[in-house]
PDB file of C-alpha atoms and ligand atoms in Angstrom:
ATOM      1  CA  MET N 128      25.860   0.721  10.950  1.00  0.00           C
ATOM      2  CA  THR N 129      22.313   0.281  10.880  1.00  0.00           C
ATOM      3  CA  THR N 130      19.821   2.897  10.886  1.00  0.00           C
ATOM      4  CA  THR N 131      15.879   3.683  11.883  1.00  0.00           C
ATOM      5  CA  PRO N 132      13.648   2.133   8.428  1.00  0.00           C
ATOM      6  CA  THR N 133      11.476   4.292   7.835  1.00  0.00           C
ATOM      7  CA  GLY N 134       9.197   4.698   4.922  1.00  0.00           C
ATOM      8  CA  PRO N 135       4.964   3.636   5.414  1.00  0.00           C
ATOM      9  CA  LEU N 136       6.482  -0.142   6.962  1.00  0.00           C
ATOM     10  CA  ALA N 137       8.145   0.696   9.514  1.00  0.00           C
ATOM     11  CA  GLY N 138       9.819  -1.885  11.888  1.00  0.00           C
ATOM     12  CA  ARG N 139       7.309  -3.987  10.971  1.00  0.00           C
ATOM     13  CA  HIS N 140       8.489  -7.671  10.855  1.00  0.00           C
ATOM     14  CA  ALA N 141       7.627  -9.881   6.826  1.00  0.00           C
ATOM     15  CA  LEU N 142       7.966 -12.874   6.596  1.00  0.00           C
ATOM     16  CA  ILE N 143       7.594 -13.379   2.951  1.00  0.00           C
ATOM     17  CA  THR N 144       7.379 -17.391   1.632  1.00  0.00           C
ATOM     18  CA  GLY N 145       9.644 -18.320  -1.746  1.00  0.00           C
ATOM     19  CA  ALA N 146      11.136 -15.153  -1.303  1.00  0.00           C
ATOM     20  CA  GLY N 147      14.929 -16.626  -2.614  1.00  0.00           C
ATOM     21  CA  ARG N 148      14.149 -15.144  -6.244  1.00  0.00           C
ATOM     22  CA  GLY N 149      11.151 -14.097  -8.864  1.00  0.00           C
ATOM     23  CA  ILE N 150       8.105 -12.571  -7.347  1.00  0.00           C
ATOM     24  CA  GLY N 151       9.233 -12.896  -3.821  1.00  0.00           C
ATOM     25  CA  ALA N 152      12.298 -11.793  -3.883  1.00  0.00           C
ATOM     26  CA  ALA N 153      11.066  -8.685  -6.022  1.00  0.00           C
ATOM     27  CA  ILE N 154       8.597  -8.818  -3.025  1.00  0.00           C
ATOM     28  CA  ALA N 155      10.997  -9.067  -0.423  1.00  0.00           C
ATOM     29  CA  ARG N 156      14.197  -5.742  -1.690  1.00  0.00           C
ATOM     30  CA  ARG N 157       9.635  -3.476  -2.505  1.00  0.00           C
ATOM     31  CA  LEU N 158       8.703  -3.744   1.362  1.00  0.00           C
ATOM     32  CA  ALA N 159      12.861  -3.723   2.859  1.00  0.00           C
ATOM     33  CA  ALA N 160      11.760  -0.118   0.642  1.00  0.00           C
ATOM     34  CA  ASP N 161       8.938   0.307   2.575  1.00  0.00           C
ATOM     35  CA  GLY N 162       9.653  -0.050   5.870  1.00  0.00           C
ATOM     36  CA  ALA N 163      10.075  -3.535   7.170  1.00  0.00           C
ATOM     37  CA  ARG N 164      11.533  -6.216   8.883  1.00  0.00           C
ATOM     38  CA  LEU N 165      11.418  -8.925   6.475  1.00  0.00           C
ATOM     39  CA  SER N 166      11.879 -12.816   7.038  1.00  0.00           C
ATOM     40  CA  LEU N 167      12.729 -14.371   3.899  1.00  0.00           C
ATOM     41  CA  LEU N 168      11.886 -18.588   3.661  1.00  0.00           C
ATOM     42  CA  GLY N 169      12.830 -21.402   1.037  1.00  0.00           C
ATOM     43  CA  ARG N 170      14.750 -24.255   0.254  1.00  0.00           C
ATOM     44  CA  GLN N 171      17.542 -22.478  -0.589  1.00  0.00           C
ATOM     45  CA  ARG N 172      19.594 -20.810   1.625  1.00  0.00           C
ATOM     46  CA  ASP N 173      21.399 -19.554  -1.013  1.00  0.00           C
ATOM     47  CA  ALA N 174      19.482 -17.543  -2.649  1.00  0.00           C
ATOM     48  CA  LEU N 175      18.194 -16.562   0.118  1.00  0.00           C
ATOM     49  CA  GLU N 176      20.962 -15.451   1.747  1.00  0.00           C
ATOM     50  CA  ALA N 177      22.598 -13.609  -0.675  1.00  0.00           C
ATOM     51  CA  LEU N 178      19.196 -11.554  -1.148  1.00  0.00           C
ATOM     52  CA  ALA N 179      19.838 -10.773   2.788  1.00  0.00           C
ATOM     53  CA  ALA N 180      22.575  -9.782   2.372  1.00  0.00           C
ATOM     54  CA  GLU N 181      22.096  -7.311  -0.800  1.00  0.00           C
ATOM     55  CA  LEU N 182      19.137  -5.704   1.914  1.00  0.00           C
ATOM     56  CA  PRO N 183      19.404  -2.308   3.812  1.00  0.00           C
ATOM     57  CA  ALA N 184      21.014  -3.346   7.038  1.00  0.00           C
ATOM     58  CA  ALA N 185      17.981  -1.527   8.177  1.00  0.00           C
ATOM     59  CA  ALA N 186      15.839  -4.350   7.077  1.00  0.00           C
ATOM     60  CA  CYS N 187      17.264  -6.980   9.233  1.00  0.00           C
ATOM     61  CA  ALA N 188      17.268 -10.340   6.721  1.00  0.00           C
ATOM     62  CA  GLN N 189      16.447 -12.902   8.605  1.00  0.00           C
ATOM     63  CA  VAL N 190      16.251 -16.684   6.167  1.00  0.00           C
ATOM     64  CA  LEU N 191      14.763 -19.985   7.636  1.00  0.00           C
ATOM     65  CA  VAL N 192      14.996 -23.141   5.300  1.00  0.00           C
ATOM     66  CA  CYS N 193      11.720 -24.698   4.767  1.00  0.00           C
ATOM     67  CA  ASP N 194       9.426 -26.126   2.961  1.00  0.00           C
ATOM     68  CA  VAL N 195       6.514 -24.923   3.544  1.00  0.00           C
ATOM     69  CA  THR N 196       4.234 -28.242   2.393  1.00  0.00           C
ATOM     70  CA  GLU N 197       6.064 -29.968   5.831  1.00  0.00           C
ATOM     71  CA  ALA N 198       3.555 -29.107   9.384  1.00  0.00           C
ATOM     72  CA  ASP N 199       6.381 -29.212  11.364  1.00  0.00           C
ATOM     73  CA  ALA N 200       9.623 -27.557   9.765  1.00  0.00           C
ATOM     74  CA  VAL N 201       6.833 -24.190   8.983  1.00  0.00           C
ATOM     75  CA  ALA N 202       6.462 -24.971  13.076  1.00  0.00           C
ATOM     76  CA  ASN N 203       9.627 -24.916  13.932  1.00  0.00           C
ATOM     77  CA  ALA N 204      10.679 -21.284  11.185  1.00  0.00           C
ATOM     78  CA  TRP N 205       7.855 -19.383  12.744  1.00  0.00           C
ATOM     79  CA  SER N 206       8.896 -20.287  16.983  1.00  0.00           C
ATOM     80  CA  GLN N 207      12.598 -19.153  15.191  1.00  0.00           C
ATOM     81  CA  ALA N 208      11.042 -15.892  12.960  1.00  0.00           C
ATOM     82  CA  VAL N 209       8.785 -14.844  16.539  1.00  0.00           C
ATOM     83  CA  ASP N 210      11.691 -15.540  18.453  1.00  0.00           C
ATOM     84  CA  ALA N 211      14.791 -12.844  16.514  1.00  0.00           C
ATOM     85  CA  ALA N 212      11.849 -10.693  15.141  1.00  0.00           C
ATOM     86  CA  GLY N 213       8.379 -10.158  17.524  1.00  0.00           C
ATOM     87  CA  PRO N 214       5.256 -11.471  16.455  1.00  0.00           C
ATOM     88  CA  VAL N 215       5.051 -11.692  11.990  1.00  0.00           C
ATOM     89  CA  GLU N 216       2.528  -8.980  11.115  1.00  0.00           C
ATOM     90  CA  ILE N 217       3.112  -8.901   7.463  1.00  0.00           C
ATOM     91  CA  LEU N 218       2.799 -12.586   5.368  1.00  0.00           C
ATOM     92  CA  VAL N 219       3.074 -12.541   2.425  1.00  0.00           C
ATOM     93  CA  ASN N 220       1.876 -16.353   1.469  1.00  0.00           C
ATOM     94  CA  ASN N 221       4.412 -16.105  -2.495  1.00  0.00           C
ATOM     95  CA  ALA N 222       6.397 -19.587  -2.406  1.00  0.00           C
ATOM     96  CA  GLY N 223       4.302 -21.679  -5.218  1.00  0.00           C
ATOM     97  CA  GLN N 224       4.982 -23.918  -8.836  1.00  0.00           C
ATOM     98  CA  ALA N 225       3.590 -24.466 -11.469  1.00  0.00           C
ATOM     99  CA  ALA N 226       3.579 -27.855 -13.491  1.00  0.00           C
ATOM    100  CA  SER N 227       1.746 -28.521 -16.659  1.00  0.00           C
ATOM    101  CA  ALA N 228       0.535 -31.992 -17.636  1.00  0.00           C
ATOM    102  CA  PRO N 229      -3.101 -32.963 -19.758  1.00  0.00           C
ATOM    103  CA  PHE N 230      -5.706 -33.919 -17.518  1.00  0.00           C
ATOM    104  CA  GLY N 231      -5.500 -37.442 -18.254  1.00  0.00           C
ATOM    105  CA  ARG N 232      -1.432 -37.619 -17.441  1.00  0.00           C
ATOM    106  CA  THR N 233      -2.175 -35.889 -14.403  1.00  0.00           C
ATOM    107  CA  THR N 234      -0.417 -37.457 -12.496  1.00  0.00           C
ATOM    108  CA  ASP N 235      -1.714 -38.160  -8.562  1.00  0.00           C
ATOM    109  CA  GLU N 236       2.168 -36.846  -7.589  1.00  0.00           C
ATOM    110  CA  LEU N 237       1.453 -34.388  -9.621  1.00  0.00           C
ATOM    111  CA  TRP N 238      -1.907 -33.661  -7.911  1.00  0.00           C
ATOM    112  CA  GLN N 239      -0.826 -33.777  -4.264  1.00  0.00           C
ATOM    113  CA  ARG N 240       2.664 -31.572  -5.006  1.00  0.00           C
ATOM    114  CA  MET N 241       1.153 -28.588  -6.938  1.00  0.00           C
ATOM    115  CA  LEU N 242      -2.183 -28.228  -3.311  1.00  0.00           C
ATOM    116  CA  ALA N 243       0.500 -29.164  -1.536  1.00  0.00           C
ATOM    117  CA  VAL N 244       2.724 -26.579  -2.481  1.00  0.00           C
ATOM    118  CA  ASN N 245       0.072 -24.274  -3.731  1.00  0.00           C
ATOM    119  CA  LEU N 246      -2.507 -24.343  -1.333  1.00  0.00           C
ATOM    120  CA  THR N 247      -1.672 -26.572   1.694  1.00  0.00           C
ATOM    121  CA  GLY N 248       1.835 -24.363   1.957  1.00  0.00           C
ATOM    122  CA  THR N 249      -0.667 -21.172   2.364  1.00  0.00           C
ATOM    123  CA  PHE N 250      -2.896 -22.690   4.655  1.00  0.00           C
ATOM    124  CA  LEU N 251       0.417 -23.897   6.739  1.00  0.00           C
ATOM    125  CA  CYS N 252       1.863 -20.612   6.907  1.00  0.00           C
ATOM    126  CA  THR N 253      -1.132 -18.852   7.941  1.00  0.00           C
ATOM    127  CA  ARG N 254      -2.189 -21.121  10.475  1.00  0.00           C
ATOM    128  CA  ALA N 255       1.159 -19.974  12.609  1.00  0.00           C
ATOM    129  CA  THR N 256       0.869 -16.709  11.310  1.00  0.00           C
ATOM    130  CA  LEU N 257      -3.003 -15.449  12.730  1.00  0.00           C
ATOM    131  CA  PRO N 258      -2.476 -16.083  16.492  1.00  0.00           C
ATOM    132  CA  GLY N 259       0.248 -12.791  16.510  1.00  0.00           C
ATOM    133  CA  MET N 260      -1.849 -10.623  14.199  1.00  0.00           C
ATOM    134  CA  GLN N 261      -5.090 -12.242  16.942  1.00  0.00           C
ATOM    135  CA  ALA N 262      -3.562 -10.665  19.863  1.00  0.00           C
ATOM    136  CA  ALA N 263      -2.075  -7.717  18.543  1.00  0.00           C
ATOM    137  CA  GLY N 264      -5.669  -6.491  16.125  1.00  0.00           C
ATOM    138  CA  TRP N 265      -3.896  -6.157  12.989  1.00  0.00           C
ATOM    139  CA  GLY N 266      -1.931  -7.874  10.321  1.00  0.00           C
ATOM    140  CA  ARG N 267      -1.908  -7.951   6.709  1.00  0.00           C
ATOM    141  CA  ILE N 268      -1.956 -10.991   4.341  1.00  0.00           C
ATOM    142  CA  VAL N 269      -1.326 -11.892   1.415  1.00  0.00           C
ATOM    143  CA  ASN N 270      -2.005 -14.550  -0.896  1.00  0.00           C
ATOM    144  CA  ILE N 271      -0.049 -15.112  -4.518  1.00  0.00           C
ATOM    145  CA  ALA N 272      -2.857 -16.802  -6.357  1.00  0.00           C
ATOM    146  CA  SER N 273      -2.398 -16.128 -10.218  1.00  0.00           C
ATOM    147  CA  THR N 274      -5.143 -15.499 -12.878  1.00  0.00           C
ATOM    148  CA  ALA N 275      -5.330 -19.222 -12.519  1.00  0.00           C
ATOM    149  CA  GLY N 276      -6.986 -18.755  -9.578  1.00  0.00           C
ATOM    150  CA  GLN N 277      -9.271 -16.462 -11.880  1.00  0.00           C
ATOM    151  CA  ARG N 278     -10.166 -17.900 -14.647  1.00  0.00           C
ATOM    152  CA  GLY N 279      -9.299 -21.918 -16.051  1.00  0.00           C
ATOM    153  CA  TYR N 280      -6.753 -22.604 -18.469  1.00  0.00           C
ATOM    154  CA  ALA N 281      -6.078 -25.672 -20.471  1.00  0.00           C
ATOM    155  CA  TYR N 282      -2.880 -28.457 -19.419  1.00  0.00           C
ATOM    156  CA  VAL N 283      -2.606 -26.853 -15.765  1.00  0.00           C
ATOM    157  CA  SER N 284      -5.630 -28.107 -14.232  1.00  0.00           C
ATOM    158  CA  ALA N 285      -3.980 -29.947 -10.346  1.00  0.00           C
ATOM    159  CA  TYR N 286      -2.812 -25.782 -11.193  1.00  0.00           C
ATOM    160  CA  VAL N 287      -5.771 -23.874 -11.734  1.00  0.00           C
ATOM    161  CA  ALA N 288      -7.889 -25.923  -8.866  1.00  0.00           C
ATOM    162  CA  ALA N 289      -5.124 -25.155  -6.756  1.00  0.00           C
ATOM    163  CA  LYS N 290      -5.191 -21.592  -6.939  1.00  0.00           C
ATOM    164  CA  HIS N 291      -8.831 -21.343  -6.842  1.00  0.00           C
ATOM    165  CA  GLY N 292      -8.638 -22.659  -3.464  1.00  0.00           C
ATOM    166  CA  VAL N 293      -6.389 -19.715  -2.547  1.00  0.00           C
ATOM    167  CA  ILE N 294      -8.646 -17.265  -3.335  1.00  0.00           C
ATOM    168  CA  GLY N 295     -11.075 -19.473  -1.806  1.00  0.00           C
ATOM    169  CA  LEU N 296      -8.803 -19.283   1.053  1.00  0.00           C
ATOM    170  CA  THR N 297      -8.962 -15.874   0.837  1.00  0.00           C
ATOM    171  CA  ARG N 298     -12.817 -14.980   1.587  1.00  0.00           C
ATOM    172  CA  SER N 299     -13.210 -16.969   3.560  1.00  0.00           C
ATOM    173  CA  LEU N 300     -10.122 -16.190   6.890  1.00  0.00           C
ATOM    174  CA  ALA N 301     -11.186 -12.636   4.679  1.00  0.00           C
ATOM    175  CA  LEU N 302     -14.381 -12.354   6.508  1.00  0.00           C
ATOM    176  CA  GLU N 303     -13.438 -14.647   9.919  1.00  0.00           C
ATOM    177  CA  VAL N 304     -10.919 -11.930  10.149  1.00  0.00           C
ATOM    178  CA  ALA N 305     -12.816  -8.746   8.950  1.00  0.00           C
ATOM    179  CA  ALA N 306     -12.937  -6.923  12.941  1.00  0.00           C
ATOM    180  CA  LYS N 307     -10.284  -7.646  13.889  1.00  0.00           C
ATOM    181  CA  GLY N 308      -7.215  -5.530  12.021  1.00  0.00           C
ATOM    182  CA  ILE N 309      -6.552  -7.902  10.087  1.00  0.00           C
ATOM    183  CA  THR N 310      -7.108  -8.109   5.953  1.00  0.00           C
ATOM    184  CA  VAL N 311      -6.357 -10.497   4.150  1.00  0.00           C
ATOM    185  CA  ASN N 312      -6.185 -10.330  -0.148  1.00  0.00           C
ATOM    186  CA  ALA N 313      -5.297 -12.365  -2.855  1.00  0.00           C
ATOM    187  CA  VAL N 314      -3.231 -10.993  -5.866  1.00  0.00           C
ATOM    188  CA  CYS N 315      -3.100 -12.591  -9.084  1.00  0.00           C
ATOM    189  CA  PRO N 316      -0.764 -12.438 -11.668  1.00  0.00           C
ATOM    190  CA  GLY N 317      -0.814 -12.874 -14.841  1.00  0.00           C
ATOM    191  CA  TYR N 318       2.754 -14.929 -17.059  1.00  0.00           C
ATOM    192  CA  THR N 319       5.239 -12.760 -15.181  1.00  0.00           C
ATOM    193  CA  GLU N 320       9.384 -13.319 -15.774  1.00  0.00           C
ATOM    194  CA  THR N 321      10.809 -15.262 -13.717  1.00  0.00           C
ATOM    195  CA  ASP N 322      11.785 -19.353 -13.252  1.00  0.00           C
ATOM    196  CA  LEU N 323       8.725 -20.277 -13.238  1.00  0.00           C
ATOM    197  CA  LEU N 324       7.641 -18.880 -17.028  1.00  0.00           C
ATOM    198  CA  ARG N 325      10.914 -19.424 -18.486  1.00  0.00           C
ATOM    199  CA  GLU N 326      10.400 -23.958 -17.533  1.00  0.00           C
ATOM    200  CA  SER N 327       6.787 -22.866 -18.806  1.00  0.00           C
ATOM    201  CA  LEU N 328       8.468 -21.824 -21.926  1.00  0.00           C
ATOM    202  CA  SER N 329      10.786 -24.302 -22.276  1.00  0.00           C
ATOM    203  CA  ASN N 330       7.612 -27.295 -21.430  1.00  0.00           C
ATOM    204  CA  VAL N 331       5.823 -25.771 -24.350  1.00  0.00           C
ATOM    205  CA  VAL N 332       8.959 -25.616 -26.999  1.00  0.00           C
ATOM    206  CA  ALA N 333       9.213 -29.343 -25.822  1.00  0.00           C
ATOM    207  CA  LYS N 334       5.417 -30.288 -26.381  1.00  0.00           C
ATOM    208  CA  THR N 335       4.930 -28.172 -29.637  1.00  0.00           C
ATOM    209  CA  GLY N 336       8.059 -27.604 -31.497  1.00  0.00           C
ATOM    210  CA  ARG N 337       6.886 -24.234 -31.700  1.00  0.00           C
ATOM    211  CA  SER N 338       9.612 -21.796 -31.472  1.00  0.00           C
ATOM    212  CA  ALA N 339      10.832 -20.015 -27.815  1.00  0.00           C
ATOM    213  CA  ASP N 340      10.107 -16.805 -29.295  1.00  0.00           C
ATOM    214  CA  GLU N 341       6.667 -17.946 -30.724  1.00  0.00           C
ATOM    215  CA  SER N 342       5.755 -19.694 -27.328  1.00  0.00           C
ATOM    216  CA  ARG N 343       6.852 -16.398 -25.405  1.00  0.00           C
ATOM    217  CA  ALA N 344       4.450 -14.330 -28.418  1.00  0.00           C
ATOM    218  CA  GLU N 345       1.614 -16.484 -27.132  1.00  0.00           C
ATOM    219  CA  PHE N 346       2.705 -16.214 -23.781  1.00  0.00           C
ATOM    220  CA  ALA N 347       2.035 -12.478 -24.090  1.00  0.00           C
ATOM    221  CA  ARG N 348      -0.895 -12.352 -26.340  1.00  0.00           C
ATOM    222  CA  HIS N 349      -3.186 -13.483 -23.384  1.00  0.00           C
ATOM    223  CA  ASN N 350      -2.506 -10.368 -21.429  1.00  0.00           C
ATOM    224  CA  PRO N 351      -3.995  -7.431 -23.906  1.00  0.00           C
ATOM    225  CA  GLN N 352      -1.075  -5.372 -23.388  1.00  0.00           C
ATOM    226  CA  GLY N 353       0.172  -7.679 -25.388  1.00  0.00           C
ATOM    227  CA  ARG N 354       2.877  -8.087 -22.607  1.00  0.00           C
ATOM    228  CA  ILE N 355       4.249  -9.785 -20.065  1.00  0.00           C
ATOM    229  CA  VAL N 356       4.683  -8.844 -16.017  1.00  0.00           C
ATOM    230  CA  GLN N 357       7.623  -7.616 -15.100  1.00  0.00           C
ATOM    231  CA  PRO N 358       8.000  -8.708 -11.639  1.00  0.00           C
ATOM    232  CA  GLU N 359       7.909  -5.140  -9.583  1.00  0.00           C
ATOM    233  CA  GLU N 360       4.737  -4.707 -10.922  1.00  0.00           C
ATOM    234  CA  VAL N 361       3.256  -7.560  -8.355  1.00  0.00           C
ATOM    235  CA  ALA N 362       5.502  -5.378  -5.666  1.00  0.00           C
ATOM    236  CA  ASP N 363       4.076  -2.399  -6.198  1.00  0.00           C
ATOM    237  CA  ALA N 364       0.539  -3.543  -5.668  1.00  0.00           C
ATOM    238  CA  VAL N 365       1.106  -6.377  -2.530  1.00  0.00           C
ATOM    239  CA  ALA N 366       3.591  -3.957  -0.862  1.00  0.00           C
ATOM    240  CA  TRP N 367       0.046  -0.668  -0.979  1.00  0.00           C
ATOM    241  CA  LEU N 368      -1.840  -3.799   0.446  1.00  0.00           C
ATOM    242  CA  CYS N 369       0.529  -3.784   3.409  1.00  0.00           C
ATOM    243  CA  THR N 370       0.449  -0.151   3.778  1.00  0.00           C
ATOM    244  CA  PRO N 371      -2.299   0.868   6.176  1.00  0.00           C
ATOM    245  CA  ALA N 372      -4.031   2.902   3.709  1.00  0.00           C
ATOM    246  CA  ALA N 373      -5.518  -0.307   2.021  1.00  0.00           C
ATOM    247  CA  ALA N 374      -6.742  -0.530   6.032  1.00  0.00           C
ATOM    248  CA  ALA N 375     -10.578  -1.586   3.890  1.00  0.00           C
ATOM    249  CA  ILE N 376      -9.052  -3.376   1.740  1.00  0.00           C
ATOM    250  CA  ASN N 377     -11.180  -6.831   2.577  1.00  0.00           C
ATOM    251  CA  GLY N 378     -10.889 -10.459   0.980  1.00  0.00           C
ATOM    252  CA  GLN N 379     -10.476  -9.514  -2.680  1.00  0.00           C
ATOM    253  CA  SER N 380      -8.791 -10.602  -5.178  1.00  0.00           C
ATOM    254  CA  ILE N 381      -6.474  -7.711  -7.627  1.00  0.00           C
ATOM    255  CA  SER N 382      -5.788  -9.277 -10.934  1.00  0.00           C
ATOM    256  CA  VAL N 383      -1.582  -7.831 -12.094  1.00  0.00           C
ATOM    257  CA  SER N 384      -2.082  -8.929 -15.747  1.00  0.00           C
ATOM    258  CA  GLY N 385      -3.115  -5.788 -17.925  1.00  0.00           C
ATOM    259  CA  GLY N 386      -6.817  -6.602 -17.572  1.00  0.00           C
ATOM    260  CA  GLU N 387      -6.748 -10.421 -19.011  1.00  0.00           C
ATOM    261  CA  VAL N 388      -9.182 -10.634 -15.594  1.00  0.00           C
ATOM    262  CA  MET N 389     -12.305  -8.277 -15.524  1.00  0.00           C
TER     263      MET N 389
HETATM  264  P1  NDP V 700      10.155 -18.192  -8.823  1.00  0.00           P
HETATM  265  O1  NDP V 700       9.720 -20.361  -9.633  1.00  0.00           O
HETATM  266  O2  NDP V 700      10.800 -18.321  -9.315  1.00  0.00           O
HETATM  267  O3  NDP V 700       9.757 -19.258  -7.171  1.00  0.00           O
HETATM  268  C1  NDP V 700       9.260 -19.883  -6.513  1.00  0.00           C
HETATM  269  C2  NDP V 700       9.221 -19.702  -5.578  1.00  0.00           C
HETATM  270  O4  NDP V 700       8.996 -19.964  -4.160  1.00  0.00           O
HETATM  271  C3  NDP V 700      11.065 -20.217  -4.668  1.00  0.00           C
HETATM  272  O5  NDP V 700      11.690 -18.763  -4.457  1.00  0.00           O
HETATM  273  C4  NDP V 700      11.228 -20.866  -4.418  1.00  0.00           C
HETATM  274  O6  NDP V 700      12.172 -21.031  -3.845  1.00  0.00           O
HETATM  275  C5  NDP V 700       9.335 -21.099  -3.556  1.00  0.00           C
HETATM  276  N1  NDP V 700       9.628 -22.587  -3.339  1.00  0.00           N
HETATM  277  C6  NDP V 700       8.882 -23.196  -4.542  1.00  0.00           C
HETATM  278  N2  NDP V 700       8.425 -24.686  -3.905  1.00  0.00           N
HETATM  279  C7  NDP V 700       8.650 -24.334  -2.328  1.00  0.00           C
HETATM  280  C8  NDP V 700       8.109 -25.111  -0.987  1.00  0.00           C
HETATM  281  N3  NDP V 700       7.385 -26.249  -0.967  1.00  0.00           N
HETATM  282  N4  NDP V 700       8.683 -24.916   0.015  1.00  0.00           N
HETATM  283  C9  NDP V 700       9.345 -23.601  -0.392  1.00  0.00           C
HETATM  284  N5  NDP V 700       9.166 -22.309  -0.681  1.00  0.00           N
HETATM  285  C10 NDP V 700       9.387 -23.215  -2.413  1.00  0.00           C
HETATM  286  O7  NDP V 700       8.472 -18.157  -9.362  1.00  0.00           O
HETATM  287  P2  NDP V 700       7.744 -16.788  -9.268  1.00  0.00           P
HETATM  288  O8  NDP V 700       8.254 -16.267  -8.394  1.00  0.00           O
HETATM  289  O9  NDP V 700       6.688 -16.302 -10.234  1.00  0.00           O
HETATM  290  O10 NDP V 700       6.421 -18.224  -8.402  1.00  0.00           O
HETATM  291  C11 NDP V 700       5.663 -17.132  -7.322  1.00  0.00           C
HETATM  292  C12 NDP V 700       4.328 -17.082  -6.907  1.00  0.00           C
HETATM  293  O11 NDP V 700       3.576 -16.580  -8.043  1.00  0.00           O
HETATM  294  C13 NDP V 700       3.488 -18.541  -7.128  1.00  0.00           C
HETATM  295  O12 NDP V 700       3.299 -19.247  -6.207  1.00  0.00           O
HETATM  296  C14 NDP V 700       3.403 -18.666  -8.233  1.00  0.00           C
HETATM  297  O13 NDP V 700       1.944 -19.600  -8.786  1.00  0.00           O
HETATM  298  C15 NDP V 700       2.555 -17.458  -8.882  1.00  0.00           C
HETATM  299  N6  NDP V 700       2.502 -17.129  -9.844  1.00  0.00           N
HETATM  300  C16 NDP V 700       3.208 -16.291 -11.035  1.00  0.00           C
HETATM  301  C17 NDP V 700       3.075 -15.817 -11.969  1.00  0.00           C
HETATM  302  C18 NDP V 700       4.782 -16.575 -13.279  1.00  0.00           C
HETATM  303  O14 NDP V 700       4.271 -16.360 -14.478  1.00  0.00           O
HETATM  304  N7  NDP V 700       5.857 -15.990 -13.092  1.00  0.00           N
HETATM  305  C19 NDP V 700       2.187 -16.098 -12.796  1.00  0.00           C
HETATM  306  C20 NDP V 700       1.059 -15.885 -11.321  1.00  0.00           C
HETATM  307  C21 NDP V 700       1.735 -16.847 -10.307  1.00  0.00           C
HETATM  308  P3  NDP V 700      12.730 -22.024  -3.217  1.00  0.00           P
HETATM  309  O15 NDP V 700      12.912 -23.909  -4.382  1.00  0.00           O
HETATM  310  O16 NDP V 700      14.053 -21.563  -3.012  1.00  0.00           O
HETATM  311  O17 NDP V 700      12.186 -23.318  -2.136  1.00  0.00           O
END
């Protein structure tokens, strides 16, 4: 039996990109708990369907298989999402990848891929969403950037450039839509316990010969709390930005990093 959703986002249609695992999956669980109806987007159908099956029936989660770097695929996914669940009222641009290389070994392919998935993907998904929000006079866009959008890190210049771009896009669009009932903000996690972090740790181990424990401790030292952030902590910040209570928060980049950036 489908119960009527309750909570601060009751009945709102939220689309989350990169929802199948990691931070995206934590955001999906959290927005579902707050009453939202979900569209879960990513490239791997199995992961998305497994998550949809676990969510409460009232979340009516639908799965959209789509690569956010492909404009036609994004347009098709949006028409499917809107046909099934109405205009997207909350967009969480979470899909991302973080490849590392010293600047001198940053290939054209790596550079283009980091910009495509982290920055162009955010642009394409936002462009597909905005007209519906403007027509409704209400919307929430939350871009999962990174502390890498707020400061530099060695050996990830393409990723850092893309995430700085996401914050620039966030600020500019926030101004354009400020008087239209729409807010646009960025959430900037520090090192967070997901596959992306585990892959980065494996790279450090392979390239430096340090142990996994030493490498993890090195990552945790970036955070003044001396720990790795949990995906649920990022999801909590996203959920708050989506509530009516956060209507005055616009164009911000909120660091969820134990004070790494202040
Ligand atoms: P994961 O690697 O665990 O998950 C990444 C998600 O993005 C997956 O669901 C993946 O799904 C999806 N994805 C990747 N490429 C594409 C694509 N081209 N099209 C559609 N979906 C795609 O990483 P996290 O959960 O850690 O990362 C989520 C976001 O948080 C990213 O934007 C990342 O940059 C950011 N972040 C992460 C930090 C961390 O330490 N973990 C720190 C700061 C920011 P699929 O493979 O099915 O497509």
